[in-house]
XYZ file of C-alpha atoms in Angstrom:
335
model
C 86.102 102.687 126.086
C 88.739 104.038 123.729
C 88.317 107.713 124.769
C 88.396 106.682 128.464
C 91.684 104.722 127.805
C 93.287 107.960 125.946
C 92.194 110.036 129.032
C 93.679 107.556 131.397
C 97.069 107.436 129.353
C 97.112 111.390 129.241
C 96.858 111.212 133.040
C 99.577 108.754 133.239
C 101.806 111.077 130.868
C 103.713 112.703 133.591
C 104.909 109.348 135.047
C 105.632 107.788 131.578
C 107.924 110.895 130.580
C 109.969 110.452 133.883
C 110.740 106.813 133.248
C 114.631 106.128 132.944
C 116.525 102.946 133.395
C 120.529 102.995 133.802
C 122.837 100.187 134.711
C 125.787 101.921 135.985
C 129.157 100.329 136.710
C 127.648 96.854 137.493
C 129.803 93.659 138.241
C 128.303 90.175 138.476
C 129.499 86.572 138.627
C 127.864 83.480 139.409
C 129.199 82.328 142.943
C 132.969 82.218 142.834
C 133.112 82.038 139.015
C 134.600 84.809 136.696
C 133.123 87.734 136.332
C 130.215 87.852 133.601
C 129.796 91.612 133.868
C 132.701 94.051 134.729
C 131.736 97.599 135.062
C 128.908 97.248 132.881
C 127.042 100.681 132.009
C 124.043 100.721 129.712
C 121.347 103.587 129.472
C 118.338 101.395 128.515
C 116.081 104.207 127.985
C 118.060 106.941 126.464
C 115.703 109.198 125.319
C 112.508 110.509 126.973
C 109.366 109.064 125.289
C 107.252 111.379 123.227
C 103.637 110.860 122.627
C 102.755 108.231 120.354
C 106.249 106.539 120.737
C 107.666 104.069 123.145
C 111.404 103.038 123.278
C 112.536 99.436 122.838
C 116.014 98.236 123.550
C 116.737 94.825 122.032
C 119.287 92.943 123.683
C 121.277 90.356 121.423
C 124.368 87.950 121.834
C 125.285 84.519 122.013
C 123.932 82.019 124.654
C 125.679 82.281 127.691
C 126.674 85.862 127.415
C 124.390 87.191 129.991
C 121.189 88.534 128.330
C 118.654 86.506 130.647
C 121.177 87.541 133.619
C 120.792 91.207 132.962
C 116.884 90.904 133.106
C 117.067 88.903 136.392
C 119.233 91.805 137.717
C 116.898 94.506 136.416
C 113.904 92.144 138.410
C 116.096 91.938 141.462
C 116.078 88.202 141.291
C 119.653 88.644 141.246
C 122.008 91.116 143.191
C 125.253 92.551 141.660
C 128.730 92.484 143.502
C 128.972 96.202 142.879
C 127.450 98.643 140.788
C 123.712 100.228 140.608
C 120.615 100.061 138.448
C 118.761 103.236 138.434
C 115.088 103.053 137.765
C 113.269 106.460 138.057
C 110.805 106.674 139.413
C 111.739 103.758 141.889
C 108.114 102.735 142.078
C 107.713 102.339 138.387
C 105.726 98.932 137.644
C 107.571 96.343 136.003
C 105.976 93.234 133.934
C 107.814 90.333 132.654
C 107.306 87.718 129.993
C 109.412 84.647 130.177
C 110.553 82.333 127.196
C 107.688 80.020 128.155
C 104.504 81.600 129.318
C 103.679 80.875 132.700
C 99.912 79.864 132.610
C 98.235 78.053 135.452
C 96.605 75.030 134.353
C 93.954 74.836 137.144
C 92.771 78.224 135.975
C 90.551 78.869 132.957
C 91.768 81.026 130.192
C 89.726 84.170 131.263
C 91.143 83.651 135.123
C 94.914 83.496 133.804
C 94.245 86.482 131.671
C 92.754 88.232 134.822
C 95.236 86.820 137.181
C 96.841 90.298 138.636
C 93.178 91.284 139.429
C 92.990 88.312 141.907
C 96.588 89.069 143.674
C 96.632 91.189 146.591
C 100.076 92.879 145.615
C 98.809 93.894 142.095
C 94.885 94.283 142.412
C 95.160 97.863 142.695
C 96.766 98.376 139.548
C 94.556 96.272 137.425
C 92.701 98.636 135.202
C 89.601 96.982 133.706
C 89.266 99.592 130.511
C 93.017 98.870 129.658
C 92.474 95.057 130.014
C 89.414 95.196 127.540
C 91.200 97.378 125.274
C 94.163 95.217 125.169
C 92.071 92.122 125.102
C 90.215 93.419 121.737
C 93.633 94.563 120.221
C 95.205 91.062 120.879
C 92.234 89.279 119.161
C 91.502 87.409 122.365
C 87.989 88.296 123.116
C 86.485 85.240 121.479
C 89.124 83.132 123.511
C 88.407 84.040 126.978
C 85.232 82.343 127.448
C 86.193 78.926 126.255
C 86.505 76.049 128.412
C 89.591 74.811 126.602
C 92.647 73.994 128.809
C 95.295 76.650 128.495
C 97.852 73.642 127.939
C 96.065 73.108 124.659
C 96.524 76.624 123.437
C 98.809 77.466 120.416
C 102.171 78.891 121.122
C 101.176 82.135 119.793
C 97.744 82.117 121.707
C 99.826 81.537 124.839
C 102.102 84.301 124.423
C 99.479 86.921 123.767
C 97.692 85.930 126.847
C 100.613 86.370 128.696
C 101.020 90.090 126.951
C 97.404 90.658 127.954
C 98.160 90.118 131.679
C 101.220 91.828 131.737
C 99.341 94.928 130.194
C 96.614 94.669 132.399
C 98.452 96.587 135.424
C 99.605 99.407 132.956
C 103.205 98.720 133.615
C 105.750 101.386 132.474
C 108.612 98.868 131.954
C 108.115 95.586 130.213
C 111.045 93.007 130.059
C 110.513 90.061 127.517
C 113.013 87.068 127.413
C 113.040 85.333 124.001
C 109.248 85.744 123.941
C 108.914 84.271 120.565
C 111.005 81.319 120.938
C 108.975 78.217 119.334
C 106.375 80.348 117.803
C 105.910 79.977 114.077
C 106.437 82.819 111.751
C 103.101 84.061 111.088
C 102.284 84.264 114.963
C 105.680 85.812 115.913
C 105.151 88.431 113.120
C 101.653 89.084 114.725
C 102.855 89.159 118.372
C 105.643 91.609 117.435
C 103.490 93.900 115.815
C 101.095 93.969 118.748
C 104.324 94.510 121.066
C 105.456 97.774 119.002
C 101.745 99.042 118.808
C 101.372 98.787 122.642
C 104.860 100.113 123.149
C 103.892 103.132 121.248
C 100.504 103.633 122.287
C 101.148 103.461 126.173
C 104.823 105.096 126.007
C 106.176 101.899 127.650
C 109.933 101.293 127.962
C 110.573 97.554 126.497
C 113.700 95.355 127.120
C 113.369 92.640 124.587
C 115.878 89.743 124.634
C 116.417 87.799 121.460
C 119.037 85.925 118.993
C 116.764 86.985 116.125
C 117.917 89.933 113.875
C 114.459 89.818 111.941
C 112.981 90.470 115.478
C 115.399 93.270 116.179
C 114.514 95.082 112.955
C 110.988 94.927 113.680
C 111.245 96.459 117.264
C 114.530 98.045 117.995
C 114.895 101.692 118.928
C 118.435 100.463 119.974
C 120.478 97.481 119.872
C 122.810 96.229 122.846
C 125.057 93.368 121.678
C 126.820 91.269 124.296
C 130.262 89.921 123.229
C 132.621 87.796 124.892
C 136.216 87.987 123.471
C 137.476 84.553 125.010
C 136.274 81.927 127.440
C 136.110 83.350 130.864
C 136.292 86.967 129.986
C 133.658 89.533 130.908
C 130.901 90.593 128.545
C 131.628 93.469 126.551
C 128.451 95.430 125.518
C 128.231 97.171 122.093
C 125.139 99.161 121.450
C 123.662 101.829 119.344
C 120.713 102.500 116.632
C 120.071 99.463 114.367
C 120.766 101.754 111.383
C 124.044 102.785 112.901
C 125.314 99.291 113.924
C 124.363 97.842 110.574
C 125.985 100.663 108.713
C 129.420 100.299 110.634
C 129.434 97.260 112.945
C 132.038 97.747 115.740
C 133.000 94.075 115.636
C 132.430 90.923 113.288
C 130.068 89.087 115.659
C 127.806 92.034 115.552
C 128.056 92.311 111.713
C 126.993 88.835 111.367
C 124.352 88.819 113.976
C 122.632 91.679 112.254
C 123.030 90.354 108.815
C 119.851 89.450 106.678
C 121.940 86.712 105.115
C 124.808 84.517 106.278
C 128.085 86.206 106.316
C 130.867 84.408 104.487
C 134.544 84.676 105.204
C 136.942 84.900 102.315
C 140.708 85.688 102.018
C 141.937 89.066 100.778
C 145.033 90.798 99.388
C 145.609 94.668 99.631
C 148.148 96.255 97.583
C 148.564 99.384 95.534
C 145.354 100.724 96.408
C 143.580 97.538 95.318
C 141.455 94.899 96.976
C 141.854 91.475 95.737
C 138.948 89.534 96.885
C 137.755 85.659 95.889
C 139.529 86.118 92.381
C 138.003 89.725 91.932
C 139.991 93.165 92.399
C 138.659 96.526 93.138
C 140.313 99.845 92.681
C 139.300 102.469 95.170
C 137.866 105.251 92.725
C 136.386 108.561 93.584
C 133.053 107.560 94.594
C 134.882 105.260 97.655
C 135.368 106.865 101.188
C 138.463 105.402 102.547
C 140.027 105.745 105.917
C 143.161 104.003 107.128
C 142.776 102.036 110.256
C 146.288 100.397 111.034
C 146.506 97.192 108.848
C 142.914 97.669 108.225
C 140.958 99.747 105.582
C 137.447 100.819 105.850
C 135.487 100.796 102.565
C 131.992 101.824 102.167
C 130.071 101.419 99.150
C 126.215 101.107 98.239
C 123.992 101.033 101.178
C 125.660 98.173 103.054
C 128.811 97.696 105.041
C 130.631 94.407 105.637
C 133.659 93.195 107.562
C 137.328 93.253 106.758
C 140.541 92.714 108.887
C 144.096 91.605 108.457
C 142.902 88.036 109.172
C 140.527 87.778 106.364
C 137.220 89.459 105.106
C 133.351 88.706 105.788
C 131.339 89.913 103.014
C 128.159 89.427 101.211
C 127.327 89.852 97.524
C 124.397 92.488 97.186
C 121.285 90.703 95.769
C 120.714 93.582 93.455
C 123.677 95.268 92.235
C 126.156 92.201 92.766
C 128.660 94.667 94.097
C 130.684 94.049 97.663
C 130.477 96.114 100.730
C 133.295 96.071 103.153
C 134.181 97.414 106.668
C 137.219 96.678 108.733
C 138.548 96.940 112.362
C 141.821 97.043 114.555
C 141.996 94.479 116.843
C 138.886 94.410 118.967
C 138.403 98.149 118.679
C 136.103 99.906 116.001
C 136.752 101.871 112.985
């Protein structure tokens, strides 16, 4: 069955190679309220997938900043006031996993898993070999014959069941909205590993919404962070690879979102090429890279960068060396 699946995947490769997803100059608001998005432009599949590698965009940001709204726009449940969502090919199949898995309590576990084989709209896309392969990889073979009501399954089992159903139609685009919320840490790790594996194996484009930086670190080829400068202001997206955004975050909110430990704010003084912070002082030596940015200074040291501006500094003591790594910006701009 594995050989047959590989052949079918190869047959689908021309379709997968051409999948692209671009949000262009999009504006959206709920009713007559303030614009949530204004001229939002995002390339959600910025490179052509290669064999053995999918592409995962992780969307992050505080509650209410439009992450779930973006998914609903991509699904066509909401319509923008202006702008375009360009999915190529236009008939590329999309699967969606919500925060709480949608399972039907009047159906058995097996019937829930094979639900798309029953629907007229999706029956033609249901693939038996892909279903069996995914079932094995998700360790669900023992679960499907059970008479246990789906309501009594664990959170991890429900989400794996929902993922199996989503993969059974061989989608090219997979959307997930905080799919690990409420799942304990071991089950979450396992689910994310399954997801990354399937993305690479099938060449999937995945859009994954989360609040958790640990999930982003496990999955992301790129991160898009939504930020609102003030109440009622339109969302500003910040994006890039996880490595680039961690090394030089363009905004303090993003630095805090991607930090592996809590970020602390401390006052600082800058005079005569010395930085005084928390009772300690540093001179900028020959191993330090310094760039002037208005009233801020960017200071790179070791492997991490933290946040510094004229109002204060966000920094974290590095566990091994005890050194501080700092970064800065001018206003809402980047360094």
